[in-house]
CSV table of C-alpha atoms and ligand atoms in Angstrom, one decimal:
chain,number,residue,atom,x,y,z
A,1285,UNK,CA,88.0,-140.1,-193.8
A,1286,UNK,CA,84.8,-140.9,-195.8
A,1287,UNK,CA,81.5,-139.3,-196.7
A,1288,UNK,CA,79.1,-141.0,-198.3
A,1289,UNK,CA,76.2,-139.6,-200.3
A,1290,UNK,CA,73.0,-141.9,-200.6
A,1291,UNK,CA,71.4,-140.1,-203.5
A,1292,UNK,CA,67.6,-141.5,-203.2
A,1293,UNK,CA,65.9,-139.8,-206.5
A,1294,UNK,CA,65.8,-141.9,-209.1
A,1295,UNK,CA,66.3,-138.4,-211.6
A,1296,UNK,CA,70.2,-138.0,-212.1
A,1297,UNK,CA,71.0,-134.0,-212.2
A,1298,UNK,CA,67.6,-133.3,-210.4
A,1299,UNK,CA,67.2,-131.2,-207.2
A,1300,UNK,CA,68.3,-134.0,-204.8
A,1301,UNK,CA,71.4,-134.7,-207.3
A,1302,UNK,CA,72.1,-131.1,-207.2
A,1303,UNK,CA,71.7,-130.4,-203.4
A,1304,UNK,CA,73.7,-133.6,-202.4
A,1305,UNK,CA,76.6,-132.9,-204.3
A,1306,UNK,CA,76.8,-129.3,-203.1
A,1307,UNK,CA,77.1,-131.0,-200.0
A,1308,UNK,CA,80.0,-133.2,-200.8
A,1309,UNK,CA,81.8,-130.3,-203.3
A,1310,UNK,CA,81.9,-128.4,-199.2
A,1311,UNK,CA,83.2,-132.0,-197.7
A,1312,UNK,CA,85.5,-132.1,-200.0
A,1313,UNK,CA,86.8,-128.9,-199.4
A,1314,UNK,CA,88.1,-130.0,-196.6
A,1315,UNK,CA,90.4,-132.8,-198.3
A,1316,UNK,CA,88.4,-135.7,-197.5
A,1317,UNK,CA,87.5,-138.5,-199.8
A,1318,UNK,CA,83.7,-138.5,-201.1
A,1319,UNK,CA,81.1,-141.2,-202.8
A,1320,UNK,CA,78.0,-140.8,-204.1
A,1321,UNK,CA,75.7,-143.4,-204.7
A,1322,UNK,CA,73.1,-143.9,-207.0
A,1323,UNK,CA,70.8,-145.3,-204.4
A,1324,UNK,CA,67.7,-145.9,-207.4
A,1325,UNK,CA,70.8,-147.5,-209.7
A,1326,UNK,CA,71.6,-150.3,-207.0
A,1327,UNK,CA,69.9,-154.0,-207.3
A,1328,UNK,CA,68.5,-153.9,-203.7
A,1329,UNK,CA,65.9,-156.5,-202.7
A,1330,UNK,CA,63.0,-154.9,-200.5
A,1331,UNK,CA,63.6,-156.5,-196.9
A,1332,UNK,CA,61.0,-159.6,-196.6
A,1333,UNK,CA,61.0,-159.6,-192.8
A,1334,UNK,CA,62.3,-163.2,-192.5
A,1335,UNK,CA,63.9,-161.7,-189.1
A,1336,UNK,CA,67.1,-164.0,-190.5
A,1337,UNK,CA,69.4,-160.8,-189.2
A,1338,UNK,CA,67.8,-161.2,-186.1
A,1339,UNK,CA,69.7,-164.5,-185.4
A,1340,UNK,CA,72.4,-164.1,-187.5
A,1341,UNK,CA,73.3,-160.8,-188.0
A,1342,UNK,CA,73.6,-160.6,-192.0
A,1343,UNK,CA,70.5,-160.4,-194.5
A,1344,UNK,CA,69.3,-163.6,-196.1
A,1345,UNK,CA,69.2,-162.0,-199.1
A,1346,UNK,CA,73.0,-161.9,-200.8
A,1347,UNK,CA,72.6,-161.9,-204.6
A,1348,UNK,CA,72.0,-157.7,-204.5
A,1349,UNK,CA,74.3,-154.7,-203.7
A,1350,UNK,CA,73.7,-154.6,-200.8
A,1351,UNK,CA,77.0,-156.2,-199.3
A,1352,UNK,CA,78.5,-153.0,-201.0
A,1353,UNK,CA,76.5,-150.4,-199.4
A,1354,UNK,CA,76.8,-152.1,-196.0
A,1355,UNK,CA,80.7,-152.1,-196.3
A,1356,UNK,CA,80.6,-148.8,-197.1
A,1357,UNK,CA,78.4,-147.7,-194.3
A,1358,UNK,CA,80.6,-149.2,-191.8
A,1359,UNK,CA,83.0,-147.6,-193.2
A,1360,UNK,CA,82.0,-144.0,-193.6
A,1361,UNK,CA,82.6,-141.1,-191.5
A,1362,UNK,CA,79.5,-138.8,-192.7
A,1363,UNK,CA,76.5,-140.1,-193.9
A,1364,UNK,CA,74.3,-137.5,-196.3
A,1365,UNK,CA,71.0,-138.9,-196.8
A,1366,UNK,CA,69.4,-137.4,-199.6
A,1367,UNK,CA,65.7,-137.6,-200.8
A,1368,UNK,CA,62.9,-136.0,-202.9
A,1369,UNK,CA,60.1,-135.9,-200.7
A,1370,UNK,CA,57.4,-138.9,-202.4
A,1371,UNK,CA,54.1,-138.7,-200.6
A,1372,UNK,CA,55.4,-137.7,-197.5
A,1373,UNK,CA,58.1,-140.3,-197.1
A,1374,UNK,CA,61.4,-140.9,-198.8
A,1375,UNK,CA,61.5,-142.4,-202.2
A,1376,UNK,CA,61.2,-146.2,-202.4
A,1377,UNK,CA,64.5,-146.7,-204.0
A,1378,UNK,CA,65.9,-145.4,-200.6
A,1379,UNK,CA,63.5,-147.0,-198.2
A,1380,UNK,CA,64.6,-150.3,-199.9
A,1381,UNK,CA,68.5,-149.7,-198.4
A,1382,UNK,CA,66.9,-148.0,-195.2
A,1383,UNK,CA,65.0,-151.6,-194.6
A,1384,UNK,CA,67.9,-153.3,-195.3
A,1385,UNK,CA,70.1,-152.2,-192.7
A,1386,UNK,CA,67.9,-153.9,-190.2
A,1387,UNK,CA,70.5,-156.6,-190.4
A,1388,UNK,CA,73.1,-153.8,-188.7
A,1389,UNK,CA,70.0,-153.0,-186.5
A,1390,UNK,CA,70.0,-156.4,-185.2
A,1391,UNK,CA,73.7,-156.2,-184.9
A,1392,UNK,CA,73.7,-153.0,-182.8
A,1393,UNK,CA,70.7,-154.2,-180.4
A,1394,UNK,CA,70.1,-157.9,-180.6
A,1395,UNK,CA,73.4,-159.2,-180.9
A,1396,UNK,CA,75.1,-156.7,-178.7
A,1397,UNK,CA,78.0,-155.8,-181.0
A,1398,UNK,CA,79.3,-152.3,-181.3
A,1399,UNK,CA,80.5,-150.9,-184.2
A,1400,UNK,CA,83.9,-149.2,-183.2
A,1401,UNK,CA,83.2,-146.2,-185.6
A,1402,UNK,CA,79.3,-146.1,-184.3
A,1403,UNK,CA,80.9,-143.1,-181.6
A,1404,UNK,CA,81.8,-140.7,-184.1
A,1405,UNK,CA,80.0,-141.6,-187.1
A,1406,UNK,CA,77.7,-138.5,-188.3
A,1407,UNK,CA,74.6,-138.2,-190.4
A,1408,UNK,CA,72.7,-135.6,-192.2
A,1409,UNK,CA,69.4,-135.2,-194.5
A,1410,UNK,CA,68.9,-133.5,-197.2
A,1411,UNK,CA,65.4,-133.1,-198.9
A,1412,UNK,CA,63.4,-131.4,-200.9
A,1413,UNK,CA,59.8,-131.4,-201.8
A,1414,UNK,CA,57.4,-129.6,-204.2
A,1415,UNK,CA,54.5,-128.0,-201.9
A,1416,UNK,CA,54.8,-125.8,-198.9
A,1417,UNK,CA,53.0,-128.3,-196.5
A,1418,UNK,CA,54.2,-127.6,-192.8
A,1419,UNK,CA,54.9,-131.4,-192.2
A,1420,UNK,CA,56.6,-131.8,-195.3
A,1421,UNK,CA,60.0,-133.0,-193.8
A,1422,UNK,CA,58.4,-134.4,-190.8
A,1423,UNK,CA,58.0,-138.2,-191.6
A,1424,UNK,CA,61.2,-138.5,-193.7
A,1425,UNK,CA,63.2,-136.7,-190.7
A,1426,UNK,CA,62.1,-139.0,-188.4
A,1427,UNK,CA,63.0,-142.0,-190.6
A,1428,UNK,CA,66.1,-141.0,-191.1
A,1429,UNK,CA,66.9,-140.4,-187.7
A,1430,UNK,CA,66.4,-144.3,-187.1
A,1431,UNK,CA,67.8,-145.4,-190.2
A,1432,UNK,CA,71.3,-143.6,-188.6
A,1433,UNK,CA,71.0,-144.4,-185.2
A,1434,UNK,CA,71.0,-148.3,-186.4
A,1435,UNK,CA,73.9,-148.0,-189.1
A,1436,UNK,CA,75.8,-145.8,-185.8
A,1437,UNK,CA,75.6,-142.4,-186.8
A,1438,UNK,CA,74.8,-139.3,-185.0
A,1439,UNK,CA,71.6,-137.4,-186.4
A,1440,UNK,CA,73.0,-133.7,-187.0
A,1441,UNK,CA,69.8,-131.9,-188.7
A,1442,UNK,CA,67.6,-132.0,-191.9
A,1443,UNK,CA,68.2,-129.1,-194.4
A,1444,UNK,CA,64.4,-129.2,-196.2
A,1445,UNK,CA,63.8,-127.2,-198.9
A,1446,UNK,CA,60.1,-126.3,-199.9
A,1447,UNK,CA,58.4,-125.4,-203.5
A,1448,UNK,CA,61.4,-126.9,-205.3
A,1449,UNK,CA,59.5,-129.2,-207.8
A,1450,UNK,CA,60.8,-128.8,-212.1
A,1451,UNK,CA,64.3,-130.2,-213.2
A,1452,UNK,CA,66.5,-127.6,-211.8
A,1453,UNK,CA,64.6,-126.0,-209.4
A,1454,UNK,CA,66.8,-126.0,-206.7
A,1455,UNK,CA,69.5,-124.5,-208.6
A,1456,UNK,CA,67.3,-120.9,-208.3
A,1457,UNK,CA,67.0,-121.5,-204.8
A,1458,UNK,CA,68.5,-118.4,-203.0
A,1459,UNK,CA,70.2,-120.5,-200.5
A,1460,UNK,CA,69.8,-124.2,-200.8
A,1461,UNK,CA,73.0,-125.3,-202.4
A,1462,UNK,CA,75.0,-122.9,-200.3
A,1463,UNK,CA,73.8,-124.0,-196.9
A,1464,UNK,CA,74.1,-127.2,-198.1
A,1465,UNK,CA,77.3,-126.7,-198.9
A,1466,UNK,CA,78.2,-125.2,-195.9
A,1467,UNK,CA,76.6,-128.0,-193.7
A,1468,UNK,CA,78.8,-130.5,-195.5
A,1469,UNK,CA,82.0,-128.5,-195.0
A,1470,UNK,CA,80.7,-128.2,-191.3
A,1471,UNK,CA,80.6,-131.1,-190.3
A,1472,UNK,CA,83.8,-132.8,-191.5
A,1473,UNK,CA,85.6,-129.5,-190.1
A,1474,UNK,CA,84.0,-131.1,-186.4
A,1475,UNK,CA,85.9,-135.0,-187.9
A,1476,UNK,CA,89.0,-133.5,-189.1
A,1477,UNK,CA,90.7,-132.0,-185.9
A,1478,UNK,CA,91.3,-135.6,-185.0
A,1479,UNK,CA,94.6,-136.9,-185.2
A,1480,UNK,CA,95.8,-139.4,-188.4
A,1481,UNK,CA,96.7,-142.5,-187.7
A,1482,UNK,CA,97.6,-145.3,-189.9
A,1483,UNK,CA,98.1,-149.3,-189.5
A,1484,UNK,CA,100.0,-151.0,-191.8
A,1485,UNK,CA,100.6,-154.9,-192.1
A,1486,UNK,CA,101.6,-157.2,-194.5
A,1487,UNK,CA,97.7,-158.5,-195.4
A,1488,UNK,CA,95.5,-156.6,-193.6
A,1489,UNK,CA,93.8,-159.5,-192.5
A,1490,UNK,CA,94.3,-159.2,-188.9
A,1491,UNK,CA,97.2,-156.8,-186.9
A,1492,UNK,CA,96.3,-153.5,-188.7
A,1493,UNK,CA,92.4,-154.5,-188.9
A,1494,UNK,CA,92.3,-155.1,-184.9
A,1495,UNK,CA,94.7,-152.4,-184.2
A,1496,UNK,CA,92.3,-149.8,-186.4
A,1497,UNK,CA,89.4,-151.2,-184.5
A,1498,UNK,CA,90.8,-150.8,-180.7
A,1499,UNK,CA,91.7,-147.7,-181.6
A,1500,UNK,CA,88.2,-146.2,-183.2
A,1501,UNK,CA,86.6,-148.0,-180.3
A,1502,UNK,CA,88.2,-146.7,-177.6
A,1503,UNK,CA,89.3,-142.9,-179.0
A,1504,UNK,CA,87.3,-142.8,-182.1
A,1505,UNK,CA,86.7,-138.9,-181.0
A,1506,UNK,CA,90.1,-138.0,-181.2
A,1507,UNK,CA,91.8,-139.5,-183.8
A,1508,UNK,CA,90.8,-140.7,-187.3
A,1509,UNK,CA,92.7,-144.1,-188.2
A,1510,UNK,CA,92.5,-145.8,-191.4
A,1511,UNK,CA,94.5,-149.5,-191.9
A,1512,UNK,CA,96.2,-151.1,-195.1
A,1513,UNK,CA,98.4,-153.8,-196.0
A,1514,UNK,CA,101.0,-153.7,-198.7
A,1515,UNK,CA,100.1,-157.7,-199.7
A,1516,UNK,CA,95.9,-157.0,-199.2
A,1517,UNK,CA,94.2,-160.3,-199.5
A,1518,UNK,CA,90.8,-160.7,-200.1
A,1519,UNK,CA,88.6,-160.9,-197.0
A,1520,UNK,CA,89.7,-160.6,-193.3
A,1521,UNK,CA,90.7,-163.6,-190.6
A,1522,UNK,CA,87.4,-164.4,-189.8
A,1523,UNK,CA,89.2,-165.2,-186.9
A,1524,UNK,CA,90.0,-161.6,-186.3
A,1525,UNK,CA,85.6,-161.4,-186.4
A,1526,UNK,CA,85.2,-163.8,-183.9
A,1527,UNK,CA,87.6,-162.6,-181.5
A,1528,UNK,CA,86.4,-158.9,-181.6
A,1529,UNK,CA,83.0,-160.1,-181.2
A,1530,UNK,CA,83.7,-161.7,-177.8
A,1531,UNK,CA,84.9,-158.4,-176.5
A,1532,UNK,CA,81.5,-156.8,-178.3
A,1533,UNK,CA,83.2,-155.5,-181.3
A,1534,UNK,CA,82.0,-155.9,-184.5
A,1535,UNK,CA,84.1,-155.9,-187.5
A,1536,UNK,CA,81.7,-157.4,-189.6
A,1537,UNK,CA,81.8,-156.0,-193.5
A,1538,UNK,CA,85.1,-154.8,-192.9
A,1539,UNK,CA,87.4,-155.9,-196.0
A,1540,UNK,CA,91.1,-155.4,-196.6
A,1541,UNK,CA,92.5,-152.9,-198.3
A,1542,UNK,CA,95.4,-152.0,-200.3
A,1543,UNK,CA,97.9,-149.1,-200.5
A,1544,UNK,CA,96.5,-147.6,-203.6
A,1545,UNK,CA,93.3,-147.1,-201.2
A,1546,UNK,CA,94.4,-145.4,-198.2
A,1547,UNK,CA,92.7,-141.9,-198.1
A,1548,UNK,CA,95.6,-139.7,-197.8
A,1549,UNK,CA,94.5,-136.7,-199.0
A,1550,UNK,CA,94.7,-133.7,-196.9
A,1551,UNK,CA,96.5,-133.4,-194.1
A,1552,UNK,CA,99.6,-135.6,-193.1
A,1553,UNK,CA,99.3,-138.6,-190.9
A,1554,UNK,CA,100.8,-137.6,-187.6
A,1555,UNK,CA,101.5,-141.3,-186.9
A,1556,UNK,CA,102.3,-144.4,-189.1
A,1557,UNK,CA,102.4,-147.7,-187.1
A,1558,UNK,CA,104.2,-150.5,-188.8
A,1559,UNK,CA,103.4,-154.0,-187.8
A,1560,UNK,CA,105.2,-156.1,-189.9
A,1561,UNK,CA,105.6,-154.8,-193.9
A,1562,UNK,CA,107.4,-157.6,-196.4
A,1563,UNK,CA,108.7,-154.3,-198.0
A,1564,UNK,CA,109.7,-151.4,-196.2
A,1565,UNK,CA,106.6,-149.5,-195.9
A,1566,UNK,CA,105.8,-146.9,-198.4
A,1567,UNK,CA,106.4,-143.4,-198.3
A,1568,UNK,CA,103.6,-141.7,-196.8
A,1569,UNK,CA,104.2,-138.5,-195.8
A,1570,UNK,CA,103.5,-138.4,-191.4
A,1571,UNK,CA,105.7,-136.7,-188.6
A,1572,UNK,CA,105.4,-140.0,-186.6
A,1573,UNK,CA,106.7,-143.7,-187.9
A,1574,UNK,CA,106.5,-146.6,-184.9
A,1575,UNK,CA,107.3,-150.0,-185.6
A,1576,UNK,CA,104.9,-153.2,-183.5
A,1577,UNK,CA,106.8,-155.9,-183.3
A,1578,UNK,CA,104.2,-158.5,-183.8
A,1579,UNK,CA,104.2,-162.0,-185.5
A,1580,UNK,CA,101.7,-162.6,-188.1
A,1581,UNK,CA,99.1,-164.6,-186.7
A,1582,UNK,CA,97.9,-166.1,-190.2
A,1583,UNK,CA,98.1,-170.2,-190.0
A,1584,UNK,CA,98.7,-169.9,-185.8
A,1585,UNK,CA,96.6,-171.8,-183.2
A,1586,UNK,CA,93.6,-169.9,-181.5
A,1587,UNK,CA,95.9,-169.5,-178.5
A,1588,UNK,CA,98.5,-167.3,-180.2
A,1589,UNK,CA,95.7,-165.5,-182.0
A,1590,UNK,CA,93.9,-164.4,-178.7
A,1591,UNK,CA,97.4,-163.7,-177.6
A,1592,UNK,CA,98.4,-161.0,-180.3
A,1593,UNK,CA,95.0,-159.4,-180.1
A,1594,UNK,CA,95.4,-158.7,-176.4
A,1595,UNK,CA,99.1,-157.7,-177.1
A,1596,UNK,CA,97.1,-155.4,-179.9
A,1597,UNK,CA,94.7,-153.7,-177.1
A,1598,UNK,CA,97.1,-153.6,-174.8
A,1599,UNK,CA,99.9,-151.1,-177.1
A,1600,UNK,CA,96.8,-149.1,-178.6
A,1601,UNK,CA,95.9,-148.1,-174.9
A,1602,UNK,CA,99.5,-147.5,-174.4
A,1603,UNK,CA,99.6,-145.1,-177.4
A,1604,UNK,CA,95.8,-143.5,-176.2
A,1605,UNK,CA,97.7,-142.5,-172.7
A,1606,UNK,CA,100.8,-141.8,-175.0
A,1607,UNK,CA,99.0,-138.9,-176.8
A,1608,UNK,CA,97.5,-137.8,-173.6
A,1609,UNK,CA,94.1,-138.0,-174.3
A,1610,UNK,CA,92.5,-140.0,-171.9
A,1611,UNK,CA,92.8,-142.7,-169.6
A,1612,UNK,CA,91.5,-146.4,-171.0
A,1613,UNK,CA,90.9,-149.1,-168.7
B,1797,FMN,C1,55.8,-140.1,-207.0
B,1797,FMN,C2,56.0,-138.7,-206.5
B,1797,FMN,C3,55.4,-138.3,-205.3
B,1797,FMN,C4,55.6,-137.0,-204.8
B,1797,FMN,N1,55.1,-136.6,-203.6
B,1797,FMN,C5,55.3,-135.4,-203.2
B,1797,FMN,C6,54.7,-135.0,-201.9
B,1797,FMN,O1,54.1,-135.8,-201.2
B,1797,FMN,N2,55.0,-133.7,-201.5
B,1797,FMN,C7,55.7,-132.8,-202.2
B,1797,FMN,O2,55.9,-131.7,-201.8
B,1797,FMN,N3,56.2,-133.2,-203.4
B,1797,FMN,C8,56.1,-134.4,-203.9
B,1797,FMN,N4,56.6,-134.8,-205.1
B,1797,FMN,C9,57.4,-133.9,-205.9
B,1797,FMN,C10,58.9,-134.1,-205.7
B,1797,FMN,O3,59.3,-134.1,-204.3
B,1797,FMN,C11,59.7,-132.9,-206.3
B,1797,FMN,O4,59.3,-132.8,-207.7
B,1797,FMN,C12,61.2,-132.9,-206.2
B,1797,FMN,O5,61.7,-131.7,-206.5
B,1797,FMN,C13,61.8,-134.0,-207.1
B,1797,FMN,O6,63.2,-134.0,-206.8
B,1797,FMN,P1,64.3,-134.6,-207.9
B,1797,FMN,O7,64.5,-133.6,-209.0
B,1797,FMN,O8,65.5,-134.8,-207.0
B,1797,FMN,O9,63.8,-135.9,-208.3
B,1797,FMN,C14,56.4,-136.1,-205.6
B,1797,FMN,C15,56.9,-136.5,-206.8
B,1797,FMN,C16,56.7,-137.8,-207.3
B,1797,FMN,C17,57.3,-138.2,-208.6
């Protein structure tokens, strides 16, 4: 599991630094992994409303960070968005990446394609702001709340603090950093009852990647599944892109990942599924090990790739009525 901090002041160790990463000290806590991002440290391009995502569901613009960030939105469990208050709004460091994800806007409601963690995904803000002005949090609250509905994440509350203005400010604040604290422990205590479950495959280019998609899509609420590949290779089969997206599924900014990366932390998994190691998978600690018997569909015609993704769907339904925890049609 991953939370990610967007950290929208452009003063390192100020209030917003502070608050935010009392919020991910209570994650954490909880034996989940946590990033923070220097939002106002990031090359990102201000959107130019070309309306290029519109069609084509990626930004024109390519030479910035943002291909980063939006991997690492996708792949987030928690999203903290955190922001001094500048005239009312957030700062223009972060409205830069809030504009930006228009391109997984246009994803989510022009193209049609659902993001399989978009069900469970959960944001929060965090903000504070030097005068006691009633609206204070209003407009930034409200831009947030659309900025995480279109990267697929649940709006769970603002914690807004008022009067917080000089370098360390908030630190004399009788309650901010604990309640933030305490929100960010909250909320990953509401993600971590799911169940672990882990794909691995020799690339994770396609088997574990589908098989980690099928599963957040259709039981994302009760189990938390991560995918890796002993061999990772760079990018996924864009086959494996294509073929998701004709059942509405979007693995776009996806990426493969290695052993050295799975978030293991915490708990055990209570299932490993095996799909086709070189090596004999690694020792991971889990109370559950299954082996898919599934050939690797790298170099195969379109046919036999349509094949082992319906032969992927099929045995991750089996396992959601396995577990008990609902039906899947
Ligand atoms: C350009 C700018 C605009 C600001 N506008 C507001 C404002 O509209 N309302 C307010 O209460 N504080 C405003 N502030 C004050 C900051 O929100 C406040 O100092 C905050 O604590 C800074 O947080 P930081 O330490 O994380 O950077 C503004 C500050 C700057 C630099």
């Amino acid at each position: 599991m991953l939370v990610l901090g967007l950290m929208g002041s452009p003063r390192r160790e100020g209030n917003t630094d502070l608050l935010l990463s009392a919020f991910l000290e209570g994650a954490q806590e909880e034996g989940v992994r946590v990033l923070k991002i220097y939002v106002a440290e990031k090359r990102i391009t201000p959107c130019q409303g070309c309306r290029f995502c519109e069609k084509n569901g990626f930004c024109r613009i390519e030479d910035d960070d943002m291909d980063e960030i939006y991997h690492l939105l996708r792949r987030a469990d928690l999203v903290a968005v955190a922001t001094p208050i500048f005239f009312y709004g957030p700062t223009a460091q972060l409205k830069a990446l809030i504009d930006r994800s228009q391109a997984l806007w246009a994803r989510r409601y022009i193209l049609k394609l659902q993001d399989p963690k978009s069900k469970v995904r959960k944001g929060f803000l965090l903000a504070v702001g030097a005068t006691r002005g009633k609206e204070l949090f209003t407009g930034t609250s409200v831009t947030a709340r659309y900025f995480l509905n279109a990267i697929g994440a649940s709006f769970e509350g603002v914690s807004g603090f008022r009067q917080i203005e000089s370098l360390g400010d908030i630190s004399h604040h009788p309650s901010a950093l604990s309640e933030a604290k305490r929100r960010g422990k909250g909320l990953v205590e509401m993600l971590s009852k799911r169940k672990r479950v882990l794909f691995l495959c020799r690339e994770n280019a396609y088997r574990s990647q589908i098989a980690e998609a099928f599963l957040q899509f259709y039981a994302g609420e009760s189990f938390d599944v991560q995918s890796a590949g002993d061999q990772p290779v760079r990018e996924i089969n864009p086959f494996a892109i294509e073929v998701m997206a004709k059942k509405g599924i979007d693995l776009a900014f996806r990426r493969p990942k290695g052993l050295g990366e799975i978030e293991s932390k915490g708990r055990p998994f209570d299932l490993i599924v095996l799909m086709g190691c070189e090596t004999s998978c690694p020792a991971i600690p889990a109370a559950r090990v299954e082996n898919w018997e599934l050939e690797d569909p790298a170099g195969k015609s379109i046919e036999f790739i349509y094949k082992t993704t319906d032969a992927i769907e099929k045995m991750v339904k089996e396992l959601i009525q396995q577990e008990g925890l609902k039906e899947v049609h």
